[in-house]
GROMACS .gro file of C-alpha atoms in nm:
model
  176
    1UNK     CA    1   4.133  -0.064   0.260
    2UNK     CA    2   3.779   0.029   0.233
    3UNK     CA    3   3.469  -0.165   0.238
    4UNK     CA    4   3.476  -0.329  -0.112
    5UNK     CA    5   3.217  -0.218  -0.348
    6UNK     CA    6   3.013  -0.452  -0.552
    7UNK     CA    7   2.928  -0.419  -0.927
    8UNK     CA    8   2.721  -0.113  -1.014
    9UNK     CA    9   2.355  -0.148  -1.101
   10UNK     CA   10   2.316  -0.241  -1.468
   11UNK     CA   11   2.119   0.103  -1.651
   12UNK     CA   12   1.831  -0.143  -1.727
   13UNK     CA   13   1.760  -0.265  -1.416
   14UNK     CA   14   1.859   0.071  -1.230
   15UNK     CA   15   1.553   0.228  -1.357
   16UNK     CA   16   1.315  -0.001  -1.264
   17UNK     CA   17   1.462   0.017  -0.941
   18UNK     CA   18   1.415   0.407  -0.928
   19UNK     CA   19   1.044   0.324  -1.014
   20UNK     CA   20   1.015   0.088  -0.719
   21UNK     CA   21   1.145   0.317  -0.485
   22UNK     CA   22   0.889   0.623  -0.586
   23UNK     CA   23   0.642   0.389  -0.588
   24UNK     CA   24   0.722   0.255  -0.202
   25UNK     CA   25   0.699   0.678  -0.149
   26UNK     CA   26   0.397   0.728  -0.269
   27UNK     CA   27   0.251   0.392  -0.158
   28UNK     CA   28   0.352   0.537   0.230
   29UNK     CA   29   0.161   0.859   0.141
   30UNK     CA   30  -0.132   0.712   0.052
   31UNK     CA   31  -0.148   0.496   0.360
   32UNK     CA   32  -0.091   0.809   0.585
   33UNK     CA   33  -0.392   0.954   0.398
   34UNK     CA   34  -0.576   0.622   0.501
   35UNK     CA   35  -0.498   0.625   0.878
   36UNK     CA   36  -0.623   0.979   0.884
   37UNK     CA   37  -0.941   0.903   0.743
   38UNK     CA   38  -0.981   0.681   1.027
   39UNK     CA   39  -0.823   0.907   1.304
   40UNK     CA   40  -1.145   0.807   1.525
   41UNK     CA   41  -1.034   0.653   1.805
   42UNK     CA   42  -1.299   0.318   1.732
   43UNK     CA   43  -1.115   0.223   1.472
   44UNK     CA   44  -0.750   0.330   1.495
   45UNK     CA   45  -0.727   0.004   1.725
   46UNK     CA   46  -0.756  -0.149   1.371
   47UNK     CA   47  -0.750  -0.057   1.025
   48UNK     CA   48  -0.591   0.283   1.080
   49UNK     CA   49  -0.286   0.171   1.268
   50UNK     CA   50  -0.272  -0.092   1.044
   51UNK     CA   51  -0.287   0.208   0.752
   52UNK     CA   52  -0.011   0.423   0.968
   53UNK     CA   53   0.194   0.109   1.041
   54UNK     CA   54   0.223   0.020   0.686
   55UNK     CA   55   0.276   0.390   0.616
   56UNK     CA   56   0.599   0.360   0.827
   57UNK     CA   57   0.708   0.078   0.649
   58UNK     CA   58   0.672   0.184   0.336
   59UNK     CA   59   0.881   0.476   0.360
   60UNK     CA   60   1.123   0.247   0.530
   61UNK     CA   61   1.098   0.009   0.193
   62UNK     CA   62   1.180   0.296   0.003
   63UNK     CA   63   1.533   0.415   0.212
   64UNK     CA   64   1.615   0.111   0.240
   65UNK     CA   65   1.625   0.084  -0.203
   66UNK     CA   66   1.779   0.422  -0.198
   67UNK     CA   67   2.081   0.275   0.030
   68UNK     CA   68   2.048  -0.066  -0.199
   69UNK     CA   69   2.112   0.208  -0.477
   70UNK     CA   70   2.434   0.361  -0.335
   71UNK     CA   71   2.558   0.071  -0.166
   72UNK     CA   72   2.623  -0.034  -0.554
   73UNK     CA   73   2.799   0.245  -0.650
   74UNK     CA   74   2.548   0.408  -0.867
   75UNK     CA   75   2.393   0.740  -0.752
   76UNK     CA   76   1.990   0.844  -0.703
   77UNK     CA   77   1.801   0.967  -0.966
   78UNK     CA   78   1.425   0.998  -0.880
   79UNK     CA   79   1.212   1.151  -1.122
   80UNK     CA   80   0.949   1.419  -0.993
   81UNK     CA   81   0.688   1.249  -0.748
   82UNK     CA   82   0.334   1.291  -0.764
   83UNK     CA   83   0.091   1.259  -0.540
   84UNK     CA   84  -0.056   0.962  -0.531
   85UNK     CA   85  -0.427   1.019  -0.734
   86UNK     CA   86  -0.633   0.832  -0.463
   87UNK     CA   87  -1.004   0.888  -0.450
   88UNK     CA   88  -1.128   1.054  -0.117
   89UNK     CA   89  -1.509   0.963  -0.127
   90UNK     CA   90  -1.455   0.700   0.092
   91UNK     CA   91  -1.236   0.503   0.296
   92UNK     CA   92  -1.301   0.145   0.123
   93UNK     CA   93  -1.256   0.312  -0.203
   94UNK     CA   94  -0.939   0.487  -0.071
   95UNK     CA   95  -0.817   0.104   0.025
   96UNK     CA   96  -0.919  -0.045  -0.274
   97UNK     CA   97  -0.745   0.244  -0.473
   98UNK     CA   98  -0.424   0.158  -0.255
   99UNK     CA   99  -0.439  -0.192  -0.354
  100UNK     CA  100  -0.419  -0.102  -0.704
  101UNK     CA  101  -0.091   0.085  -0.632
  102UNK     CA  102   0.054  -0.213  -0.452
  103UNK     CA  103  -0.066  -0.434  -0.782
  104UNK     CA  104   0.128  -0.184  -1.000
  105UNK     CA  105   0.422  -0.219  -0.735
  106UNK     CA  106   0.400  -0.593  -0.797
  107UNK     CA  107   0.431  -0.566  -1.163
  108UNK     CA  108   0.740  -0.391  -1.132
  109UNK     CA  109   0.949  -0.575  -0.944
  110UNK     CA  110   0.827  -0.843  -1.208
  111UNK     CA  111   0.963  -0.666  -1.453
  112UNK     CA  112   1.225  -0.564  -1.240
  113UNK     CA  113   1.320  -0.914  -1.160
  114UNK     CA  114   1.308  -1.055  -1.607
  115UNK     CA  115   1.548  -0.763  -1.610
  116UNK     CA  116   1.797  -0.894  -1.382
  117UNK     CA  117   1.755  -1.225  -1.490
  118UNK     CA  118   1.841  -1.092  -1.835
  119UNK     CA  119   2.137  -0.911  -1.770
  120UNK     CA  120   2.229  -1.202  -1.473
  121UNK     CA  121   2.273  -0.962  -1.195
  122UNK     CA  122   2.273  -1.197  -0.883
  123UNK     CA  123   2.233  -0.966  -0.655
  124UNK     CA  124   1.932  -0.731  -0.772
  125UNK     CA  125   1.736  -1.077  -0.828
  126UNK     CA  126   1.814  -1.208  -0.443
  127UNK     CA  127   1.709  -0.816  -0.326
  128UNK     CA  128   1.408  -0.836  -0.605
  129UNK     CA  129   1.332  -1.197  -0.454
  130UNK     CA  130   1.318  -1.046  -0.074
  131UNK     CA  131   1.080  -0.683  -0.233
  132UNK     CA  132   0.836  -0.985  -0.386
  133UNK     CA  133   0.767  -1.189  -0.112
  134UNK     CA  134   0.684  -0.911   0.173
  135UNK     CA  135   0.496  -0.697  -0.142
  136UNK     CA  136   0.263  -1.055  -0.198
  137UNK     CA  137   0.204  -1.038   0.206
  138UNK     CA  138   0.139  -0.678   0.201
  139UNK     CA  139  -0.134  -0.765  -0.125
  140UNK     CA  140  -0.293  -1.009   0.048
  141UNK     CA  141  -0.327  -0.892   0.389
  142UNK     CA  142  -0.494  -0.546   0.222
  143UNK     CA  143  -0.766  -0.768   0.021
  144UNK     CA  144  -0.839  -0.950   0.388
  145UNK     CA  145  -0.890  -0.601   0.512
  146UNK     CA  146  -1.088  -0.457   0.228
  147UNK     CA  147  -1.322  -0.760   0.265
  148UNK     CA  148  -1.331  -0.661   0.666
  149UNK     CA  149  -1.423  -0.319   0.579
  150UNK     CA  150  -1.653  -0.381   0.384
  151UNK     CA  151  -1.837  -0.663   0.585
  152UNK     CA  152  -1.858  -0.403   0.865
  153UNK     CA  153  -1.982  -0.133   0.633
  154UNK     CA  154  -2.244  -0.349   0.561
  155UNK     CA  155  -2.349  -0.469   0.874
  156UNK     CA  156  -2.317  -0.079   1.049
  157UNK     CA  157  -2.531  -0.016   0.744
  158UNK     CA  158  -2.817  -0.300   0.817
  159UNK     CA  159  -2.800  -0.197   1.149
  160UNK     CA  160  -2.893   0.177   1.060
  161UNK     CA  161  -3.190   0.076   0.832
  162UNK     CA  162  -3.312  -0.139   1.193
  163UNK     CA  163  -3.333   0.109   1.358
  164UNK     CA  164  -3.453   0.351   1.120
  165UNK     CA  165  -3.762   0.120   1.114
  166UNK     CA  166  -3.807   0.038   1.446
  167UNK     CA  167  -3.816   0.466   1.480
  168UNK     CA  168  -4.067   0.480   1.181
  169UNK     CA  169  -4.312   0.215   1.438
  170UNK     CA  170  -4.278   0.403   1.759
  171UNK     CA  171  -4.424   0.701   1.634
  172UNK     CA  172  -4.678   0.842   1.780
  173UNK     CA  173  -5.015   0.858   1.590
  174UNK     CA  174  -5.166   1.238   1.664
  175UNK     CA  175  -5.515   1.243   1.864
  176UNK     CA  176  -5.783   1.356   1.717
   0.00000   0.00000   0.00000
């Protein structure tokens, strides 16, 4: 005998779950686009392997509901994905714009979660249950950084207008 198979994905809560797992692609394509922004060897100690960490992980998320998806006995269906629309002016706005993503991801597996609840599928609400948790961590521990980045930005940027001034005083007057 072969491994037994559980109960197939109800339709209702199988797309949802389609939706989660584009999302956890794109979400890992956005965060490679944020560790390149910060390539510089500064701040990849930080933020940017932080960014190509999480980049990692998210594509990991998203195999791992793809094999959640088979594992049921239901097959993959992924509609077309996009890039991500992220907005490349700057790196906090880039984060900020990723956070937004992982808000939408969080909505989901709400929804994802009153689905199962409806229908009483055990098992997508314990693997929903598990998605919610690590996606609150992964929220909150991308605010912290935004916050960080921008504290720095703002103290690199004081520190540019000192010594912008302190240039402006040193300058020679010209003799007469």
């Amino acid at each position: 005998m072969g491994p037994k198979r559980r109960k197939p994905i109800p339709e209702e809560a199988l797309a949802y779950i389609h939706r989660i797992a584009c999302m956890q692609m794109n979400l890992s394509d956005a965060y490679m686009f944020l560790a390149c922004l910060y390539s510089d060897d500064t701040t990849m100690t930080s933020f940017g392997a932080y960014s190509q960490d999480k980049a990692s992980v998210k594509w990991f998320y998203a195999k791992r509901i793809l094999a959640y998806i088979t594992e049921r006995g239901n097959k993959v269906c992924i509609p077309e994905i996009q890039r991500p629309e992220i907005d490349t002016q700057g790196c906090i706005q880039c984060a900020i714009d990723i956070l937004n993503m992982e808000n939408e991801l969080t909505e989901i597996l709400h929804d994802l979660q009153d689905v199962a609840l409806t229908v009483k599928d055990n098992t997508t609400i314990t693997f929903t249950k598990e998605l919610i948790y690590t996606q609150r961590r992964n929220e909150d521990r991308l605010a912290l950084e935004i916050v960080e980045l921008r504290r720095k930005e703002k103290l690199a940027q004081e520190e540019d207008d000192k010594n912008k001034r302190r240039l402006k005083g040193t300058r020679k007057k010209p003799r007469r």
